[in-house]
Short mmCIF file of C-alpha atoms and ligand atoms in Angstrom, two decimals:
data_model
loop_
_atom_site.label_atom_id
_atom_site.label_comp_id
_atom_site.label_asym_id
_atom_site.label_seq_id
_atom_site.Cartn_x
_atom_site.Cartn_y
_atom_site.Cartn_z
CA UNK I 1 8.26 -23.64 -6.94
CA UNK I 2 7.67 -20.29 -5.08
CA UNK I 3 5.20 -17.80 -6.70
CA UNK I 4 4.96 -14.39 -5.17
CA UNK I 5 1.49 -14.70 -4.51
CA UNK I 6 -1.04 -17.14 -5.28
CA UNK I 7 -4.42 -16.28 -5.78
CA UNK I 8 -6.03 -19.40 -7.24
CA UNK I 9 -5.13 -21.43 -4.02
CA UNK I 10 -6.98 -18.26 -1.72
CA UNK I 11 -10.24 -17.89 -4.50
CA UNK I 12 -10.61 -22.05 -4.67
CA UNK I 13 -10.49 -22.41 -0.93
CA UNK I 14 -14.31 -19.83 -1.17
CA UNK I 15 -14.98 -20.66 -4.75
CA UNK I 16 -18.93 -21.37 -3.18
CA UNK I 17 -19.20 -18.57 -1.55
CA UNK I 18 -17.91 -16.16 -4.26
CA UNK I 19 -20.25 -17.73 -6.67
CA UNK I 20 -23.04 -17.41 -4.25
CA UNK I 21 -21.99 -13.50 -4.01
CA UNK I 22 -22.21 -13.59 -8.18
CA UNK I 23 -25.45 -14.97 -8.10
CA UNK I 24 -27.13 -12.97 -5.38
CA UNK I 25 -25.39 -9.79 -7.06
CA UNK I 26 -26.65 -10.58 -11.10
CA UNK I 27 -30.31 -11.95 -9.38
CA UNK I 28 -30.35 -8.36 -7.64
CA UNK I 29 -29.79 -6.69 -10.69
CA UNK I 30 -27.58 -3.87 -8.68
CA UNK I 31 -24.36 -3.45 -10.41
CA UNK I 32 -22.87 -0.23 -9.25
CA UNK I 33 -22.86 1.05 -5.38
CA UNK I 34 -25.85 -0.93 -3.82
CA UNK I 35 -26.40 -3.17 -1.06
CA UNK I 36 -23.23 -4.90 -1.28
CA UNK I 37 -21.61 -1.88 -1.25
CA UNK I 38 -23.40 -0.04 1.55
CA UNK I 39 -22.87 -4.06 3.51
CA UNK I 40 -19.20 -3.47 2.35
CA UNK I 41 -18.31 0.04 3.62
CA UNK I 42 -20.10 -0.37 7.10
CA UNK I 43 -18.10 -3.48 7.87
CA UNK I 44 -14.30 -1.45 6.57
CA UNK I 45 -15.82 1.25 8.85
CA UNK I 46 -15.64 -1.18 11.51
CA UNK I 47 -12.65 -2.91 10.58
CA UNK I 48 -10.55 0.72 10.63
CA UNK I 49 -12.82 2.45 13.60
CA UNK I 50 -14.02 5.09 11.35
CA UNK I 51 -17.38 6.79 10.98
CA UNK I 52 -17.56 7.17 7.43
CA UNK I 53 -16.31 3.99 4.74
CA UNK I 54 -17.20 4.92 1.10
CA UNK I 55 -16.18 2.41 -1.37
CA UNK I 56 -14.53 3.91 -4.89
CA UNK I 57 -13.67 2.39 -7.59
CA UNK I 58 -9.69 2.14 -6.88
CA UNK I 59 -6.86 3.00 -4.83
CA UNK I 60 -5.48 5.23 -7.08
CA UNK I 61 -9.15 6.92 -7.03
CA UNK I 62 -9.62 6.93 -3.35
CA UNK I 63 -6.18 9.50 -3.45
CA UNK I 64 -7.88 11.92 -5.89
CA UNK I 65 -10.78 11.84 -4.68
CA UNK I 66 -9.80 12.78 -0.84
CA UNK I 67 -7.46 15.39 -2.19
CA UNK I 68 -10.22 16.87 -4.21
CA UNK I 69 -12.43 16.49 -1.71
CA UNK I 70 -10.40 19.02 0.47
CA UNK I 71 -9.86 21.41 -2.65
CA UNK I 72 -6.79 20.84 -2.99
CA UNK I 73 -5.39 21.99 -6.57
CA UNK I 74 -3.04 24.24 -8.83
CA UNK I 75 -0.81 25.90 -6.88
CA UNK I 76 -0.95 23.80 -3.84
CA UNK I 77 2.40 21.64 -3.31
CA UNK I 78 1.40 18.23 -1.32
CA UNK I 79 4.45 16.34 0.02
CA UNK I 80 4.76 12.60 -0.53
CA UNK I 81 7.60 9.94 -0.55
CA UNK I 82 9.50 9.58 -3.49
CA UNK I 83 9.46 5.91 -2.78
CA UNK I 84 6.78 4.50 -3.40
CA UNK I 85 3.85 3.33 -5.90
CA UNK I 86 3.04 5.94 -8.84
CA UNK I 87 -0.43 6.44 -7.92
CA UNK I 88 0.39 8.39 -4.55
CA UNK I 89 2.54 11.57 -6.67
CA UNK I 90 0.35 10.52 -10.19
CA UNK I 91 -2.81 11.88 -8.39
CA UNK I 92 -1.44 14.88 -6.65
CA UNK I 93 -0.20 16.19 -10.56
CA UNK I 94 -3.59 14.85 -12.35
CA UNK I 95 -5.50 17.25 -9.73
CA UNK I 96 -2.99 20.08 -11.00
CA UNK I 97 -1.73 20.40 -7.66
CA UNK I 98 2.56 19.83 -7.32
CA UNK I 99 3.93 16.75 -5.76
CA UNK I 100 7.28 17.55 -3.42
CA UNK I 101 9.22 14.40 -2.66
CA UNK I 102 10.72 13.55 0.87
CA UNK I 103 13.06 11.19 1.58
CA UNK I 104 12.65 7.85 3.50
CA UNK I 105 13.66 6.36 6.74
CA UNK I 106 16.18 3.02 5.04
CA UNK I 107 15.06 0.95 8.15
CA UNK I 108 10.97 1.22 8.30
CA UNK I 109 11.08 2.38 4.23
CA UNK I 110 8.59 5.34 5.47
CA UNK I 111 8.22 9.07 5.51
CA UNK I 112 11.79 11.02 7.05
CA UNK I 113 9.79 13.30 8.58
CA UNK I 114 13.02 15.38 9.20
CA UNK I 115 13.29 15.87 5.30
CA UNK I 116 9.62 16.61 5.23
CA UNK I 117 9.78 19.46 7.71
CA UNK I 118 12.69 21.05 5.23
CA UNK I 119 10.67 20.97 2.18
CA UNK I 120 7.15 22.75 3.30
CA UNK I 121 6.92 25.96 2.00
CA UNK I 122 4.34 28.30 2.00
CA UNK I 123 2.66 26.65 -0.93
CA UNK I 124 2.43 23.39 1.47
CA UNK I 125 -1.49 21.92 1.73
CA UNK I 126 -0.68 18.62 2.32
CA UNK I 127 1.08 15.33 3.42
CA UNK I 128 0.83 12.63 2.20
CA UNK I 129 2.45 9.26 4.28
CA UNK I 130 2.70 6.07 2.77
CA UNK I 131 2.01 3.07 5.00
CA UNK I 132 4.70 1.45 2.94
CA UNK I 133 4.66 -2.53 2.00
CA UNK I 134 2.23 -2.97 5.60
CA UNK I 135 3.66 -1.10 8.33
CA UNK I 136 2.49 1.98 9.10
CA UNK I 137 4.12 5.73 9.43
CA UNK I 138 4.75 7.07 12.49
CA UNK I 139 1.52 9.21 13.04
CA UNK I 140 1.91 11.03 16.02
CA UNK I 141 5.08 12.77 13.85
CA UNK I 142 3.08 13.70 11.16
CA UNK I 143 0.24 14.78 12.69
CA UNK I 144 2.92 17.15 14.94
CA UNK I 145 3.91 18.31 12.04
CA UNK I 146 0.59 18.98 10.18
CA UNK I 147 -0.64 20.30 13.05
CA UNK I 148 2.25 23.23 13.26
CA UNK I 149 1.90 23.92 9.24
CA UNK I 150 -2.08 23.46 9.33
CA UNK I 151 -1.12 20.76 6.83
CA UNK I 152 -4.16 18.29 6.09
CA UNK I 153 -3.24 14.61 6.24
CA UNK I 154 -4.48 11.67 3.66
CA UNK I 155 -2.93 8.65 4.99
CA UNK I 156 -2.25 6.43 1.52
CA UNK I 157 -3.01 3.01 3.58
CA UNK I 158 -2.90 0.94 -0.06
CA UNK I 159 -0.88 -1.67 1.82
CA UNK I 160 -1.66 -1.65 5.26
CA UNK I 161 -5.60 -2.65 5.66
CA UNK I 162 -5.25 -3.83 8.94
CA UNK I 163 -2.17 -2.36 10.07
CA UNK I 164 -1.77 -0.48 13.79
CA UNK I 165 -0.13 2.45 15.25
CA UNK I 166 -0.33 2.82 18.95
CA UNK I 167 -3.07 0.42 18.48
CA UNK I 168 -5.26 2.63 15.85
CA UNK I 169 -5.81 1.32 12.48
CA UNK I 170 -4.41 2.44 9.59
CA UNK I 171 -6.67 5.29 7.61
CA UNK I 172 -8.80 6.42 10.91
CA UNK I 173 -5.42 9.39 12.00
CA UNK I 174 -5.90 11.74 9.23
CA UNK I 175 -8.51 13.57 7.16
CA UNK I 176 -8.94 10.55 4.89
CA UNK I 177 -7.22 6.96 4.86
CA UNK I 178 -7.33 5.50 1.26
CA UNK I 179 -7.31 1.59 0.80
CA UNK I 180 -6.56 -0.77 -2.59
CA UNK I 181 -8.34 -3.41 -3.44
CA UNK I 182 -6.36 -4.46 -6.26
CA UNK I 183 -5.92 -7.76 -6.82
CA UNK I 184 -2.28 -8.59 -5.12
CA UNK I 185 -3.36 -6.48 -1.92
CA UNK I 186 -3.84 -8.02 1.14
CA UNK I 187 -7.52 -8.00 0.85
CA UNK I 188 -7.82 -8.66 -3.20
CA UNK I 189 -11.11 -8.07 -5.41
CA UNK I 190 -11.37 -9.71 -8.18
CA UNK I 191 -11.10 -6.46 -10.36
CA UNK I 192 -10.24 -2.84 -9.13
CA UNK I 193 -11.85 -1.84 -5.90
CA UNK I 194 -10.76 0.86 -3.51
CA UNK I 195 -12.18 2.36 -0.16
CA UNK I 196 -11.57 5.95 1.59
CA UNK I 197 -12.46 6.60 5.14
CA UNK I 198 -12.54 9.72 7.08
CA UNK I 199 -13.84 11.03 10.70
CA UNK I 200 -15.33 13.88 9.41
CA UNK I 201 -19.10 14.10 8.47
CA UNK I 202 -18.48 17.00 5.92
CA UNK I 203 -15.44 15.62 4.38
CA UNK I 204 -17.67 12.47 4.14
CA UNK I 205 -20.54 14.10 2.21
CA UNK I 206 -18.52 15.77 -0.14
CA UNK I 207 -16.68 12.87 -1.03
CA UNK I 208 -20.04 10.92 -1.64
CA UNK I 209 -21.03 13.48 -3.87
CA UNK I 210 -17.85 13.70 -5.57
CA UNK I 211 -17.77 9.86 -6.24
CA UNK I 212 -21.01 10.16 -8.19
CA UNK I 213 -20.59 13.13 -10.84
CA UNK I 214 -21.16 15.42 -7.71
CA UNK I 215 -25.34 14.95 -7.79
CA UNK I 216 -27.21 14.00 -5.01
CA UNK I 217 -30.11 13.44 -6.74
CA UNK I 218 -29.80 11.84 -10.55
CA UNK I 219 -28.91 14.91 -12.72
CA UNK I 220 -28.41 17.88 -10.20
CA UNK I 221 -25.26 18.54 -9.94
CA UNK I 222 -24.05 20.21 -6.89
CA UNK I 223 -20.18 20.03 -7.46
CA UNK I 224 -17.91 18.91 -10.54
CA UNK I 225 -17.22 15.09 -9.41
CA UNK I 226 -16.74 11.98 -11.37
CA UNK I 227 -17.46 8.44 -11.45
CA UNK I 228 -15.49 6.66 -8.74
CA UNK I 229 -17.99 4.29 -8.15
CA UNK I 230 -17.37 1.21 -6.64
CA UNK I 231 -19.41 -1.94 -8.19
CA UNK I 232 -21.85 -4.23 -6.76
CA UNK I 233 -20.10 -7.55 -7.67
CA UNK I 234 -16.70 -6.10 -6.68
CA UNK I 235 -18.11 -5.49 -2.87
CA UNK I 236 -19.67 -8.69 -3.01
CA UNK I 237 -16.52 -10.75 -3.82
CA UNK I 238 -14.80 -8.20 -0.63
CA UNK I 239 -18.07 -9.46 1.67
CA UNK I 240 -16.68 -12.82 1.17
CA UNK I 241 -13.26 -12.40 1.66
CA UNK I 242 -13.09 -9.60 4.07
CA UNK I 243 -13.55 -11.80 7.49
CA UNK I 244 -10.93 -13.82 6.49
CA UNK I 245 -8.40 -11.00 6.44
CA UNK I 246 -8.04 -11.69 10.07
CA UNK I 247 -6.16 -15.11 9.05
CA UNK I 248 -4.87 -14.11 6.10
CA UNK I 249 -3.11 -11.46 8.40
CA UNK I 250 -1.93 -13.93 11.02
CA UNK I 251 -0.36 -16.29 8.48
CA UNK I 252 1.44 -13.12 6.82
CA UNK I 253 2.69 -11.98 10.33
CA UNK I 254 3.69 -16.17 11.12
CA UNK I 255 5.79 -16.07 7.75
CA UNK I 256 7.71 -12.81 8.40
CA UNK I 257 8.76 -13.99 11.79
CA UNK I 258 10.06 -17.06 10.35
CA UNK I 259 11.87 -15.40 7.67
CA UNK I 260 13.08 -12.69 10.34
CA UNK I 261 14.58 -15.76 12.71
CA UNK I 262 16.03 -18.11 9.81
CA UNK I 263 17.40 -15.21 8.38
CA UNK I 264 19.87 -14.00 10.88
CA UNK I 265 22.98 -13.93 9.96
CA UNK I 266 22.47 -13.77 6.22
CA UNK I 267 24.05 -10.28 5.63
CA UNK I 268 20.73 -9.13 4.39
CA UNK I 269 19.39 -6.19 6.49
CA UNK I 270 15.82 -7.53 7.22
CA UNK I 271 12.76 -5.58 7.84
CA UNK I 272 11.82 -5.43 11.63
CA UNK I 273 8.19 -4.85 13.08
CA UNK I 274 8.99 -1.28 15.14
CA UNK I 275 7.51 -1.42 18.75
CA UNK I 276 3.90 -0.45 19.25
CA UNK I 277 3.06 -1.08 15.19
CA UNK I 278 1.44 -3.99 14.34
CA UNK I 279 2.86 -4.84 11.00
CA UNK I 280 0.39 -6.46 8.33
CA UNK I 281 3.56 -7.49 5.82
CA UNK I 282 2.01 -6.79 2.58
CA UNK I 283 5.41 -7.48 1.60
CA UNK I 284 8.15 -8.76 3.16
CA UNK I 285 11.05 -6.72 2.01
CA UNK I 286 14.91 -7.49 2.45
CA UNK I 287 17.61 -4.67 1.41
CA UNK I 288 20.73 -6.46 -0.09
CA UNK I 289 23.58 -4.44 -0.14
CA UNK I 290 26.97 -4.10 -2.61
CA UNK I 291 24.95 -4.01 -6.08
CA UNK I 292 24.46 -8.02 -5.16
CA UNK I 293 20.29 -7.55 -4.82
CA UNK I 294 19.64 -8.56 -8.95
CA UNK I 295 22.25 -11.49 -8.13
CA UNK I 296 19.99 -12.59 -5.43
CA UNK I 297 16.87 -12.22 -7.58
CA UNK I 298 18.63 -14.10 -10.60
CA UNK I 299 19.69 -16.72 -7.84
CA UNK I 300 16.75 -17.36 -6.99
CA UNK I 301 14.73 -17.28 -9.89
CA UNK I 302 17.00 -20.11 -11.01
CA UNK I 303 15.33 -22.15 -8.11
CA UNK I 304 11.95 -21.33 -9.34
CA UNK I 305 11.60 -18.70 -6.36
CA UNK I 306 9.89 -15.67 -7.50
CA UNK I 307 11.08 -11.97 -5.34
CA UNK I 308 9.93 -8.04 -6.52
CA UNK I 309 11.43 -5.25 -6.91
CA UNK I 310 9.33 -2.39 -5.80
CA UNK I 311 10.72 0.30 -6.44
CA UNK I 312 13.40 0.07 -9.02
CA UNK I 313 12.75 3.97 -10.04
CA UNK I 314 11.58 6.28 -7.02
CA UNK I 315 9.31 8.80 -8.34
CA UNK I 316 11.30 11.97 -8.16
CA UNK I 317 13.68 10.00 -11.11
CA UNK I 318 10.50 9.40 -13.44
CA UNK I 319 10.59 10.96 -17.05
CA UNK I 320 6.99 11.86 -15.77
CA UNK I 321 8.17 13.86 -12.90
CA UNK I 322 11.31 15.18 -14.59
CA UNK I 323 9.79 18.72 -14.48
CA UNK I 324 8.67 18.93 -10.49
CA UNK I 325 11.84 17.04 -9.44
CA UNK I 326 15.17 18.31 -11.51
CA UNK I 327 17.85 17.95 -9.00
CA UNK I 328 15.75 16.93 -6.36
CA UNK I 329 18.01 14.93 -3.74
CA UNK I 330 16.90 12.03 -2.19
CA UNK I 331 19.73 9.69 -1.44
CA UNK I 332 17.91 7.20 0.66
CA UNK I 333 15.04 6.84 -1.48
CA UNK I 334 17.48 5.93 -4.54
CA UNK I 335 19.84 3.50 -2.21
CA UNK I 336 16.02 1.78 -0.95
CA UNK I 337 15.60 1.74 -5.31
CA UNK I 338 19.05 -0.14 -5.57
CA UNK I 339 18.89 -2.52 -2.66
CA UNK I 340 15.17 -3.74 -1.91
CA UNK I 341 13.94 -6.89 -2.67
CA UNK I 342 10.96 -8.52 -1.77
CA UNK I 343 10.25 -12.27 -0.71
CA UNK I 344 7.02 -14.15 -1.05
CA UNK I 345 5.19 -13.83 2.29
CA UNK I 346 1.78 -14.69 0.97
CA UNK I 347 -0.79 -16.53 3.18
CA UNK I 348 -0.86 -19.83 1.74
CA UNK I 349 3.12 -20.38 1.64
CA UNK I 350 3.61 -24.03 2.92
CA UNK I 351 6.48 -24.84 5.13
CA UNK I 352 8.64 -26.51 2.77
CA UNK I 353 7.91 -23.15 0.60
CA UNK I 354 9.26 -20.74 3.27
CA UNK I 355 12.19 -23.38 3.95
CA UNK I 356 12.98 -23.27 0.36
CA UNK I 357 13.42 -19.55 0.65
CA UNK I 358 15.59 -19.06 3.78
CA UNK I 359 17.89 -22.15 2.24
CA UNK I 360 18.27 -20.22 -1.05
CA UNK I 361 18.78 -17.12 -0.02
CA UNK I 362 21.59 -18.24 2.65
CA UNK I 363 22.85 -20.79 0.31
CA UNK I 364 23.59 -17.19 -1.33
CA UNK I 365 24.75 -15.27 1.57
CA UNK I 366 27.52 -17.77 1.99
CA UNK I 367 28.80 -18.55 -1.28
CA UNK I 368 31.64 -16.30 -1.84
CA UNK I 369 31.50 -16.32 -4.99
CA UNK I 370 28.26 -15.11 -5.57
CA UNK I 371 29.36 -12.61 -3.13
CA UNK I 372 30.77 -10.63 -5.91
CA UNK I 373 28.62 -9.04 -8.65
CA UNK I 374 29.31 -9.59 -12.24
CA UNK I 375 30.00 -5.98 -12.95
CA UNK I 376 30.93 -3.87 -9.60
CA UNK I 377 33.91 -4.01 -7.15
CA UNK I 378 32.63 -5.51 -3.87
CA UNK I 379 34.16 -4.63 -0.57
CA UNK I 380 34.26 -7.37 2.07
C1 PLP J 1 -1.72 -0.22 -4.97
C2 PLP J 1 -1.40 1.13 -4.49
C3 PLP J 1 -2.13 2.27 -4.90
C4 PLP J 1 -3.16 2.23 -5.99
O1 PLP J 1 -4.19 1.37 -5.84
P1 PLP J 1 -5.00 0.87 -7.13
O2 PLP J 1 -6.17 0.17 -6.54
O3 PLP J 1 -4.11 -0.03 -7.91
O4 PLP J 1 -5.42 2.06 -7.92
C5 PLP J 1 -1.81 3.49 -4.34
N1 PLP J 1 -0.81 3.62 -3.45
C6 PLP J 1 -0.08 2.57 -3.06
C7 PLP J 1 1.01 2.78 -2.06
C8 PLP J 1 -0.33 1.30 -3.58
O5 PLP J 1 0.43 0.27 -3.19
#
């Protein structure tokens, strides 16, 4: 059996030490922000060569609170990939402000920065790159292009903690850099957790004081904020497991090479590391083309292999959306919806795990029959 991820296997391997974090956390008495937390964001400032690491109390609330952080709001149109995770678009419409979606690149699954170019309009305050399933954007292009619009940046780095461009971490080439925590990331909590890092001193202050009802001091309120706290036990548990990211990261980046040699030759298009990135594969994502990609998840479900789909719906096709997005065209992002697949590439894979994989999946590349899809014409 293949799971996509599993967590027990990484949390029993520091089961001590994350109890020892519980104990020293409910003996401190300091559940929300903290020690821990203050321990926590100085060593993510490190980690991403930032000056400023404030720990939230999610991904999702890292993104609004860096856009409200830099006033962004009704009116203002912020331009973001259709695919990817809700959260990037959700927060740009919760803050009243109007998500535009651009299309992505089919080969790195990132920002066409081409397509965003075409859509900025006057209204434009924003971008908004997604450092898609571990590898990041191409930053020197968007900052290029930011720079000539006076754009700001927020670099949604949910799934590349870790990740390099030109050798500079993901989160530190933008106004803000927003990190998950969430459980299946490639650093988990154990609960919702989320970190945003910026540069920029002021930016930094006002997103402090945002994250706590927008009072310095206990009931003086400076600014209309909210509670994006991040908790004591939650940056405990990330103490623990943060200096083993380095590891986890090296047995993610073993796995994906090993998938990207034994799968040669499979007819799958496989995802490549680009030159000068330094891929983190938070997921290691296959496209499978000719309507065969739910065969190949069926197949190998049937061996007790589990594969994702993310995204089966890119965001500018969401009921949600329906009303910021009518007739909006984004052919690659809906081909990416069709065709992408995603293998496990987790940590603690064994090799008979990964072996099991690459013979499934070519055991399915070369059977003609399941060449052909139940319901669609296939061309050779
Ligand atoms: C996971 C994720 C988020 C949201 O993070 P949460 O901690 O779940 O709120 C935002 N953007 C992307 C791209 C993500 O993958």
């Amino acid at each position: 059996m293949v799971p996509l991820l599993d967590l027990k296997q990484q949390h029993t391997a520091l089961a001590a030490e994350l109890k020892a974090a519980f104990a020293r956390v409910l003996e401190s008495g300091q559940f929300i922000l903290g020690r821990e937390v203050t321990d926590f964001e100085q060593s993510a400032a490190t980690l991403t060569h930032t000056k400023h690491a404030i720990g939230v109390s999610s991904g999702t609330d890292a993104i609004l609170l860096a856009l409200m952080a830099l006033n962004i709001g009704p009116g203002d149109e912020v331009l973001c990939p259709s695919f990817t995770f809700f959260a990037t678009a959700g927060c740009v419409s919760r803050i009243g402000a109007t998500p535009v979606f651009v299309d992505s690149d089919p080969d790195s699954f990132n920002l066409n920065l081409a397509d965003a170019a075409r859509r900025i309009t006057p209204k434009t305050k924003a971008i908004m790159p997604v450092h898609l399933f571990g590898q990041m954007a191409n930053m020197n292009a968007v900052r290029d292009l930011a720079r000539a619009h006076h754009l700001y940046v927020i670099e949604d780095a949910a799934q590349a903690l870790g990740a390099q461009f030109e050798n500079q971490p993901a989160g530190s080439l933008a106004h803000f850099g927003t990190f998950s925590f969430f459980p299946t990331k490639n650093l988990g909590a154990l609960g919702d957790a989320g970190l945003l890092v910026t540069n920029n001193d002021d930016l930094a202050a006002k997103a402090r004081l945002l994250r706590n009802h927008g009072a310095e001091q206990q009931y003086f309120h400076k600014l209309i904020g909210g509670n994006f706290r991040l908790d004591g036990l939650q940056a405990a548990f990330l103490n623990v497991k943060l200096p083993h990211l380095a590891s986890y990261t090296a047995r993610r980046r073993h796995n994906a090479a090993y998938y990207n040699s034994a799968l040669q030759g499979s007819g799958l298009t496989l995802p490549a590391e680009q030159p000068n990135y330094f891929h983190i594969w938070n997921q290691y994502t296959v496209r499978v083309s000719g309507n065969r990609r739910d065969a190949l998840r069926q197949f190998l479900t049937e061996r007790n292999i589990a594969s994702a789909i993310y995204y089966p719906v890119p965001l500018h096709k969401q009921q949600c959306f329906a009303h910021v997005a009518a007739g909006a065209s984004l052919p690659v992002s809906e081909q990416l919806a069709r065709e992408c697949l995603s293998l496990p590439i987790y940590p603690e894979l064994t090799r008979d795990q990964l072996k099991l994989v690459v013979e499934s999946v070519s055991e399915f590349a070369i059977n003609p029959l399941l060449r052909v899809s139940a319901s669609m014409p296939q061309k050779a």
